[in-house]
CSV table of C-alpha atoms in Angstrom, one decimal:
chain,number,residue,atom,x,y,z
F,1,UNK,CA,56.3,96.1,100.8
F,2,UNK,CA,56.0,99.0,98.4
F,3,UNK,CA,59.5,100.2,96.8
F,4,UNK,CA,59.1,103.4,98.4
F,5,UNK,CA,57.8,101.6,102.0
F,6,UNK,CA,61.9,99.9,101.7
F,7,UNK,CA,63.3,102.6,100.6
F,8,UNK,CA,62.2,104.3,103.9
F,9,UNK,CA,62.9,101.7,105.9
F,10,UNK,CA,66.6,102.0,104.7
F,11,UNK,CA,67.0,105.6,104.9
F,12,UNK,CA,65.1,104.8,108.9
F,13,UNK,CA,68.3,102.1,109.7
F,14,UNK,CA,70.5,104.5,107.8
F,15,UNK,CA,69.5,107.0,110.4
F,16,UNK,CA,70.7,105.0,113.0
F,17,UNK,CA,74.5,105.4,112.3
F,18,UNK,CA,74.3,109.0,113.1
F,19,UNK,CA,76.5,110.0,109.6
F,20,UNK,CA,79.2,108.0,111.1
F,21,UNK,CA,81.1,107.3,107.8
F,22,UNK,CA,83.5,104.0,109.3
F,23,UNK,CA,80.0,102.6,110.9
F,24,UNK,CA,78.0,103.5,107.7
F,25,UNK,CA,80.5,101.4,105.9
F,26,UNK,CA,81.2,98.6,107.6
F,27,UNK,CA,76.9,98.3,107.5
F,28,UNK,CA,77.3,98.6,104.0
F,29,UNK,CA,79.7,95.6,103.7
F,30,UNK,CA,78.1,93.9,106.6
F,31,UNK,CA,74.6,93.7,104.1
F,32,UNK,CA,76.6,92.6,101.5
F,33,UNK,CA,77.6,89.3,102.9
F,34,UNK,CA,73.7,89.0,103.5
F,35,UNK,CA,73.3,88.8,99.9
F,36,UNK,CA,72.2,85.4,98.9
F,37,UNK,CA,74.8,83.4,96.9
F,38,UNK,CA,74.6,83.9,93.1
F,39,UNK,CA,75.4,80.5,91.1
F,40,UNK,CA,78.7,80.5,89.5
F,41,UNK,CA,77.6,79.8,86.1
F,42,UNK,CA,75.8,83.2,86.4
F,43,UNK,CA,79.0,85.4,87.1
F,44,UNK,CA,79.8,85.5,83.0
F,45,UNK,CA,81.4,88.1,81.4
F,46,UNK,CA,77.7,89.0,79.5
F,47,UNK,CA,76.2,89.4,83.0
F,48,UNK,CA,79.1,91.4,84.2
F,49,UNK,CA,77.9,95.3,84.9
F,50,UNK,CA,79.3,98.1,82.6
F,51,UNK,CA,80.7,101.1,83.8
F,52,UNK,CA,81.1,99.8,87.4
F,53,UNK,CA,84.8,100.1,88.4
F,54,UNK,CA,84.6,97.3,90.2
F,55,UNK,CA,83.4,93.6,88.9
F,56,UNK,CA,79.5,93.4,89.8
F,57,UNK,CA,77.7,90.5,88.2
F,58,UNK,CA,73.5,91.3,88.0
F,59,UNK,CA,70.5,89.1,86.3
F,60,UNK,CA,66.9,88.2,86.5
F,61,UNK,CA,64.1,86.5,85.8
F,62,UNK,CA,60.9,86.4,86.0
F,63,UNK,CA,58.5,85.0,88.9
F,64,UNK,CA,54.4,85.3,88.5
F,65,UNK,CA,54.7,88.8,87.1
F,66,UNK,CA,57.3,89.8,90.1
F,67,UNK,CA,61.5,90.6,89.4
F,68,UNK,CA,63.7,88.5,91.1
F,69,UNK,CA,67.5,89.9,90.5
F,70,UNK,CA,70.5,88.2,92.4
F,71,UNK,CA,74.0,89.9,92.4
F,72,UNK,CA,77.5,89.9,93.4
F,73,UNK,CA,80.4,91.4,93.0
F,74,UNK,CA,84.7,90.8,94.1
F,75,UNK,CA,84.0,94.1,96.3
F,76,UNK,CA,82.6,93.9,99.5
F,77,UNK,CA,81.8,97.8,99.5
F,78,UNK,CA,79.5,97.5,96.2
F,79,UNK,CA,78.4,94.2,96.8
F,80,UNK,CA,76.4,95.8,99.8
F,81,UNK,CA,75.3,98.7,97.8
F,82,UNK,CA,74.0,96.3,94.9
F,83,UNK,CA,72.4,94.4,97.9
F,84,UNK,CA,70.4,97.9,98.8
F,85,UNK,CA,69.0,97.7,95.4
F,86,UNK,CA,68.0,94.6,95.8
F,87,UNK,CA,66.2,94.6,98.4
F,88,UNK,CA,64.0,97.6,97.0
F,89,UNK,CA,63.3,95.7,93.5
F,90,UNK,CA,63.1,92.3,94.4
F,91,UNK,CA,59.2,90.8,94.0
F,92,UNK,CA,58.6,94.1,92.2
F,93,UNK,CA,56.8,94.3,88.9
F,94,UNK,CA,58.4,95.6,85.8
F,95,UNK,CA,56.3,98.6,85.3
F,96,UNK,CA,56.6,99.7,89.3
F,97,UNK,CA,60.6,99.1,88.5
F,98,UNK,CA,60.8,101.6,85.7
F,99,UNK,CA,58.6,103.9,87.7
F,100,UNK,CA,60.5,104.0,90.6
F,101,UNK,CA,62.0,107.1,91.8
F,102,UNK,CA,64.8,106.1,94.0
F,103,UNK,CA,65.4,109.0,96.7
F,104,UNK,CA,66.7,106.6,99.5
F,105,UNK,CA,70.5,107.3,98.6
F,106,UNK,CA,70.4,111.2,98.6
F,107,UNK,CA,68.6,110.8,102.0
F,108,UNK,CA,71.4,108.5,103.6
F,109,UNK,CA,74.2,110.7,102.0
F,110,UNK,CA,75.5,107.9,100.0
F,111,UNK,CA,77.1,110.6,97.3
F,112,UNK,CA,79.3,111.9,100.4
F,113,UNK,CA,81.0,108.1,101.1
F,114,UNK,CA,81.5,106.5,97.8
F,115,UNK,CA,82.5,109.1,95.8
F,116,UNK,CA,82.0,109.6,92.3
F,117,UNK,CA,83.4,107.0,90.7
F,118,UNK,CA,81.2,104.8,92.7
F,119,UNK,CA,78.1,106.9,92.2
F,120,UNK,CA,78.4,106.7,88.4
F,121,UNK,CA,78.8,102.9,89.1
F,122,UNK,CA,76.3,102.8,91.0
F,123,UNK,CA,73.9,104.7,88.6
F,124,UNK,CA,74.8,101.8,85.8
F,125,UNK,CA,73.8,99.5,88.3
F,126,UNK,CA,70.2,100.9,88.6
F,127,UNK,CA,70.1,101.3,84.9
F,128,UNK,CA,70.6,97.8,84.5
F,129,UNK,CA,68.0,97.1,86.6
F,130,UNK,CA,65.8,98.9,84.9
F,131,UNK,CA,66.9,97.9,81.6
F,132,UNK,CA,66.1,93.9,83.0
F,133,UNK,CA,62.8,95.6,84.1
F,134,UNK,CA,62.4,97.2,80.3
F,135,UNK,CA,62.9,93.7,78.9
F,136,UNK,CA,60.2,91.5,80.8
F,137,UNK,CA,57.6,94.4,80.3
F,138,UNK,CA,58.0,94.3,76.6
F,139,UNK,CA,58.0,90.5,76.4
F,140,UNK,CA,55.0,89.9,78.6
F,141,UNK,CA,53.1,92.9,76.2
F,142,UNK,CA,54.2,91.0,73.1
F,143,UNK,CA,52.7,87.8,74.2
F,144,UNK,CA,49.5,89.3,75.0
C,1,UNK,CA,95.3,124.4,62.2
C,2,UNK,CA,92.7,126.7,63.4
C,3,UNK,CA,92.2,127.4,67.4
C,4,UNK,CA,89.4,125.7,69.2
C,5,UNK,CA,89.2,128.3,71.7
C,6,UNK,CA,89.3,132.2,71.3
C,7,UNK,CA,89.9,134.8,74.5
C,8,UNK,CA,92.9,136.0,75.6
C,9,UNK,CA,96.5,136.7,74.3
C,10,UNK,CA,95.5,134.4,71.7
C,11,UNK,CA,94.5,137.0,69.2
C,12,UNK,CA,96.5,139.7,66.9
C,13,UNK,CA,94.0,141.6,65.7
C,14,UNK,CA,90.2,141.6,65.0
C,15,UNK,CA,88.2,143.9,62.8
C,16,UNK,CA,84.8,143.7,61.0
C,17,UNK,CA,86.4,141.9,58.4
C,18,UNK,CA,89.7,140.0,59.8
C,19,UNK,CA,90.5,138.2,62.8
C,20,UNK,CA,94.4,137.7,62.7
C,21,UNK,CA,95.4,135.0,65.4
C,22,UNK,CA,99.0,135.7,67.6
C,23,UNK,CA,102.2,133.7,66.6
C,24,UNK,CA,102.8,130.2,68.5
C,25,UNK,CA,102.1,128.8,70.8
C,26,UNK,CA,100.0,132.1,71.9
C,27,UNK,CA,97.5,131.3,68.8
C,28,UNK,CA,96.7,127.8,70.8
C,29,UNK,CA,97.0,129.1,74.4
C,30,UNK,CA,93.5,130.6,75.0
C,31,UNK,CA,92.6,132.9,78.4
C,32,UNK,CA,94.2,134.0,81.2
C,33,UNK,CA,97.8,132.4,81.6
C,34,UNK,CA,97.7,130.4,85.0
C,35,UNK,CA,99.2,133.1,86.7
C,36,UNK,CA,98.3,132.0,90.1
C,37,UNK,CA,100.5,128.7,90.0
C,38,UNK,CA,103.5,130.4,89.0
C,39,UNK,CA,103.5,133.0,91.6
C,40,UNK,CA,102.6,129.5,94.0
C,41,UNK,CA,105.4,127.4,92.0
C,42,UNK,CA,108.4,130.4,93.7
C,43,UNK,CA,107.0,129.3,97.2
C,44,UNK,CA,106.9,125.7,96.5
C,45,UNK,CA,110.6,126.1,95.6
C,46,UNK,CA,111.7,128.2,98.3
C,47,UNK,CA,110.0,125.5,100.7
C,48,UNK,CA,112.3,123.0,99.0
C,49,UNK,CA,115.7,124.9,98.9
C,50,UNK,CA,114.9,126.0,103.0
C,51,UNK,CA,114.7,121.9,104.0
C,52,UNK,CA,117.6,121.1,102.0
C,53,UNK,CA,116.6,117.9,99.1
C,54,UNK,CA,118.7,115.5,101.3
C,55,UNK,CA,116.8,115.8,104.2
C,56,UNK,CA,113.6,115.8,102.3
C,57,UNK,CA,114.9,112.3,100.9
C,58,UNK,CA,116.3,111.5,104.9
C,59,UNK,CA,113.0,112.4,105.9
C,60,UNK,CA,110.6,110.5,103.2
C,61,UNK,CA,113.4,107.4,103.5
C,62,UNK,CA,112.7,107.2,107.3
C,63,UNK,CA,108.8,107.2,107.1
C,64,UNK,CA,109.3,104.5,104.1
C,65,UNK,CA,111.4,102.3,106.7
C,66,UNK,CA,109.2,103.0,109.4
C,67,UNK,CA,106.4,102.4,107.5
C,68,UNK,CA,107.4,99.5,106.2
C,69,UNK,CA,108.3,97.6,109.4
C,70,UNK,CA,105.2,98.5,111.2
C,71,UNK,CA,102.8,97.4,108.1
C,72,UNK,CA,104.9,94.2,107.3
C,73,UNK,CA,104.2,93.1,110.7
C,74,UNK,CA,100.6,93.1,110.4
C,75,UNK,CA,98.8,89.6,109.9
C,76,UNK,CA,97.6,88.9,106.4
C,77,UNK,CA,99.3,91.8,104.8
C,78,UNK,CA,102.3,90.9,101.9
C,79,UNK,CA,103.9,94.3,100.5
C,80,UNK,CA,104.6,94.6,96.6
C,81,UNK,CA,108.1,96.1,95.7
C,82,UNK,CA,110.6,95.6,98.4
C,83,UNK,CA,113.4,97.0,96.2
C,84,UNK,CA,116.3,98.8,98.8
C,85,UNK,CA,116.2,101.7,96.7
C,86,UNK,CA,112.8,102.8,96.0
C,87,UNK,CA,111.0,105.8,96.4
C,88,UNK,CA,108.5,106.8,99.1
C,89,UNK,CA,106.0,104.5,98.1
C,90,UNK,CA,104.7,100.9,100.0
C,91,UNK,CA,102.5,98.8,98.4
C,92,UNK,CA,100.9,95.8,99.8
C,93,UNK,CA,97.8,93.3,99.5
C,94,UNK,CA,95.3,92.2,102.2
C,95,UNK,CA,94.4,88.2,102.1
C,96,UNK,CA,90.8,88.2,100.9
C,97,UNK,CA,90.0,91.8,101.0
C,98,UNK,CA,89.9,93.9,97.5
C,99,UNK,CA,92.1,96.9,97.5
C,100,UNK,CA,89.0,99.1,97.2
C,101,UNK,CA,87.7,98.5,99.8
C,102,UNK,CA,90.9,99.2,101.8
C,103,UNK,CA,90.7,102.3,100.4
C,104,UNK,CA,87.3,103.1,101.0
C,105,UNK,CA,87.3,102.4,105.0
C,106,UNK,CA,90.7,104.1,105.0
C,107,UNK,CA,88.9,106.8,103.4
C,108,UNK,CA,86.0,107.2,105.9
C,109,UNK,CA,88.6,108.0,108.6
C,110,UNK,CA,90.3,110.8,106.4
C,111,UNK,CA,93.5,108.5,105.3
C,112,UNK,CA,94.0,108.7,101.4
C,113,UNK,CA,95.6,106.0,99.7
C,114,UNK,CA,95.4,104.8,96.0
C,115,UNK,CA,94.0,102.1,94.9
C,116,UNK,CA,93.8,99.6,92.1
C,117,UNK,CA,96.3,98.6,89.3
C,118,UNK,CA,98.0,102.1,89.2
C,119,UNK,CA,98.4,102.1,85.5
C,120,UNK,CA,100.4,99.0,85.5
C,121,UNK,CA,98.3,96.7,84.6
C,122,UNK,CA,100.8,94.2,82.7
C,123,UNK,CA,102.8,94.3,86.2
C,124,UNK,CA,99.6,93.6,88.1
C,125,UNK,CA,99.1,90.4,85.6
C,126,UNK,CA,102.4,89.0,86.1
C,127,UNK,CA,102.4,89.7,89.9
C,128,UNK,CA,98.6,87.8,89.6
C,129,UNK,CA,96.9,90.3,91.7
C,130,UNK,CA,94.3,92.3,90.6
C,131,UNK,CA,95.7,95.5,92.0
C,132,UNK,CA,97.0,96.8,95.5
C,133,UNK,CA,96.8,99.5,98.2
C,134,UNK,CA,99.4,102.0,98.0
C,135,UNK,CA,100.4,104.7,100.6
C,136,UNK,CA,102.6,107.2,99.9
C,137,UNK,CA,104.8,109.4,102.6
C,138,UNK,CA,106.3,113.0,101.7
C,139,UNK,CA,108.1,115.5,103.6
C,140,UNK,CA,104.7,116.9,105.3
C,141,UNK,CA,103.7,113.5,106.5
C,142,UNK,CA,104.7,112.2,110.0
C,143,UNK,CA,105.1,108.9,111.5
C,144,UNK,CA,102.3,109.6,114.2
C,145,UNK,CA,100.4,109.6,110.8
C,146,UNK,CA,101.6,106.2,109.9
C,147,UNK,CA,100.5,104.6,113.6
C,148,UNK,CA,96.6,105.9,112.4
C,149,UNK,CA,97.1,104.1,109.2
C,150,UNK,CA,98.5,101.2,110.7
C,151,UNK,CA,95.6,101.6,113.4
C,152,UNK,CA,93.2,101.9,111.0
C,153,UNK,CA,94.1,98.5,108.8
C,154,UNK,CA,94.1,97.3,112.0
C,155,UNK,CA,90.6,97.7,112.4
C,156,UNK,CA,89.7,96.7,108.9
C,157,UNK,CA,91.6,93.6,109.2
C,158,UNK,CA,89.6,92.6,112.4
C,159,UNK,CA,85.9,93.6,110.8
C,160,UNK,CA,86.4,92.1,107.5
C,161,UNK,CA,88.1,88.9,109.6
């Protein structure tokens, strides 16, 4: 699936809770604890989010060209937002990351329940991303 | 020390050559005075002097007590500060849910609470939390207002359970 095929898909199940701001919520939190583990070892301080009130832990790595990232954080609320992103980036490639022009959280009205502290957190997230994305585009081009 | 901002009363004189700056602290206090707040500030007294301070503190103590016997009863809550004489103020903790979250699903059904450390972060530390929910009750809030709270972690409780 195309990053802009998920993102419509989300905005689609989105739909479905009618701008219900509990039930849009508790979905939120309720795709967080679908989020596959994250090792341990990986929650370190240098993996550790910046400018995310809360504690959100992000890395990646490479597989045949693709983005793998895996996340988590001590909030349920943001680990299900960082789950969102997820799901849009994951088996991406690097250059289709950077590219990406996410629209998917204006259309669900995400600024109107998390506020802006979360926003801005949530804006450092997908910078990180991108920034992970940055990083495995530059290596590949220096070994070629 | 020069002003960083002009406008206003701020200002002596100002010619094509000259600009003089007012005396202190009108040099430093740029704009239009916050006239609108005073005129509010009169009402906000009045308001205060009409109820009477002890039974605003009567009233505030009785939503605290209230308050506090309806949330200490609920499972997997522990309050922070049980001092006898504190103000109108009840903190707590939910077992394995982070106070932000609290906050946030309180906040999708219109119920403000803070959140987090609340600038006491040594206190937090020694207490080994991370931070807690805190609700706060004043003379406009009512104890119908404290059953939707307490309805309200309720539900949270159950979903995150």
């Amino acid at each position: 699936m195309t990053i802009n095929q998920q993102q419509d898909e989300i905005i689609s199940e989105f739909s479905l809770l009618d701008g219900d701001m509990e039930m849009t919520v508790f979905y939120i939190m309720e795709l967080g604890q679908k989020l596959p583990l994250m090792a341990e070892e990986l929650k370190s301080e240098e993996n550790i989010v910046k400018g995310c009130q809360s504690k959100v832990w992000l890395t990646s790595k490479m597989e045949q060209d693709k983005i793998q990232f895996s996340a988590d954080s001590n909030t349920a609320i943001t680990k299900g937002l960082v789950s969102l992103l997820i799901r849009i980036f994951n088996g991406q490639t690097a250059d289709h990351i950077l590219n990406a022009d996410l629209y998917f959280m204006h259309k669900i009205g995400m600024e109107r329940f998390i506020g802006t502290q979360r926003s801005n957190g949530f804006a450092a997230m997908i910078k990180q991303m991108k920034l992970y994305a940055l990083a495995f585009k530059t290596k590949m081009e220096v070994k070629l | 020390m020069p002003p960083y901002q002009g406008g206003g009363e701020m200002i002596k004189e100002v010619t094509f050559e000259k600009t003089t700056y007012n005396d202190l602290p009108y040099k430093f206090e740029a704009g239009t005075p916050n006239i609108a707040d005073v005129v509010a500030f009169k009402f906000a007294m009045d308001f205060i002097t009409e109820l009477g301070r002890e039974n605003i503190a009567a009233h505030e103590h009785e939503l605290l007590r209230y308050a506090t016997a309806r949330i200490s009863k609920l499972q997997a809550i522990k309050l922070v500060g049980t001092a006898n004489a504190k103000v109108s103020v009840l903190s707590f903790v939910v077992d394995g849910i982070h106070p932000f979250d609290i906050g946030q699903m309180l906040d999708a059904r219109g119920i403000a609470v803070r959140t987090g450390h609340h600038c006491t972060q040594p206190l937090m530390d020694r207490f080994g939390i991370e931070g807690t929910v805190r609700a706060s009750f004043a003379v406009y809030n009512t104890t119908q207002e404290i059953d939707q709270l307490v309805e309200a972690l309720e539900r949270v409780i159950n979903f995150m359970k």
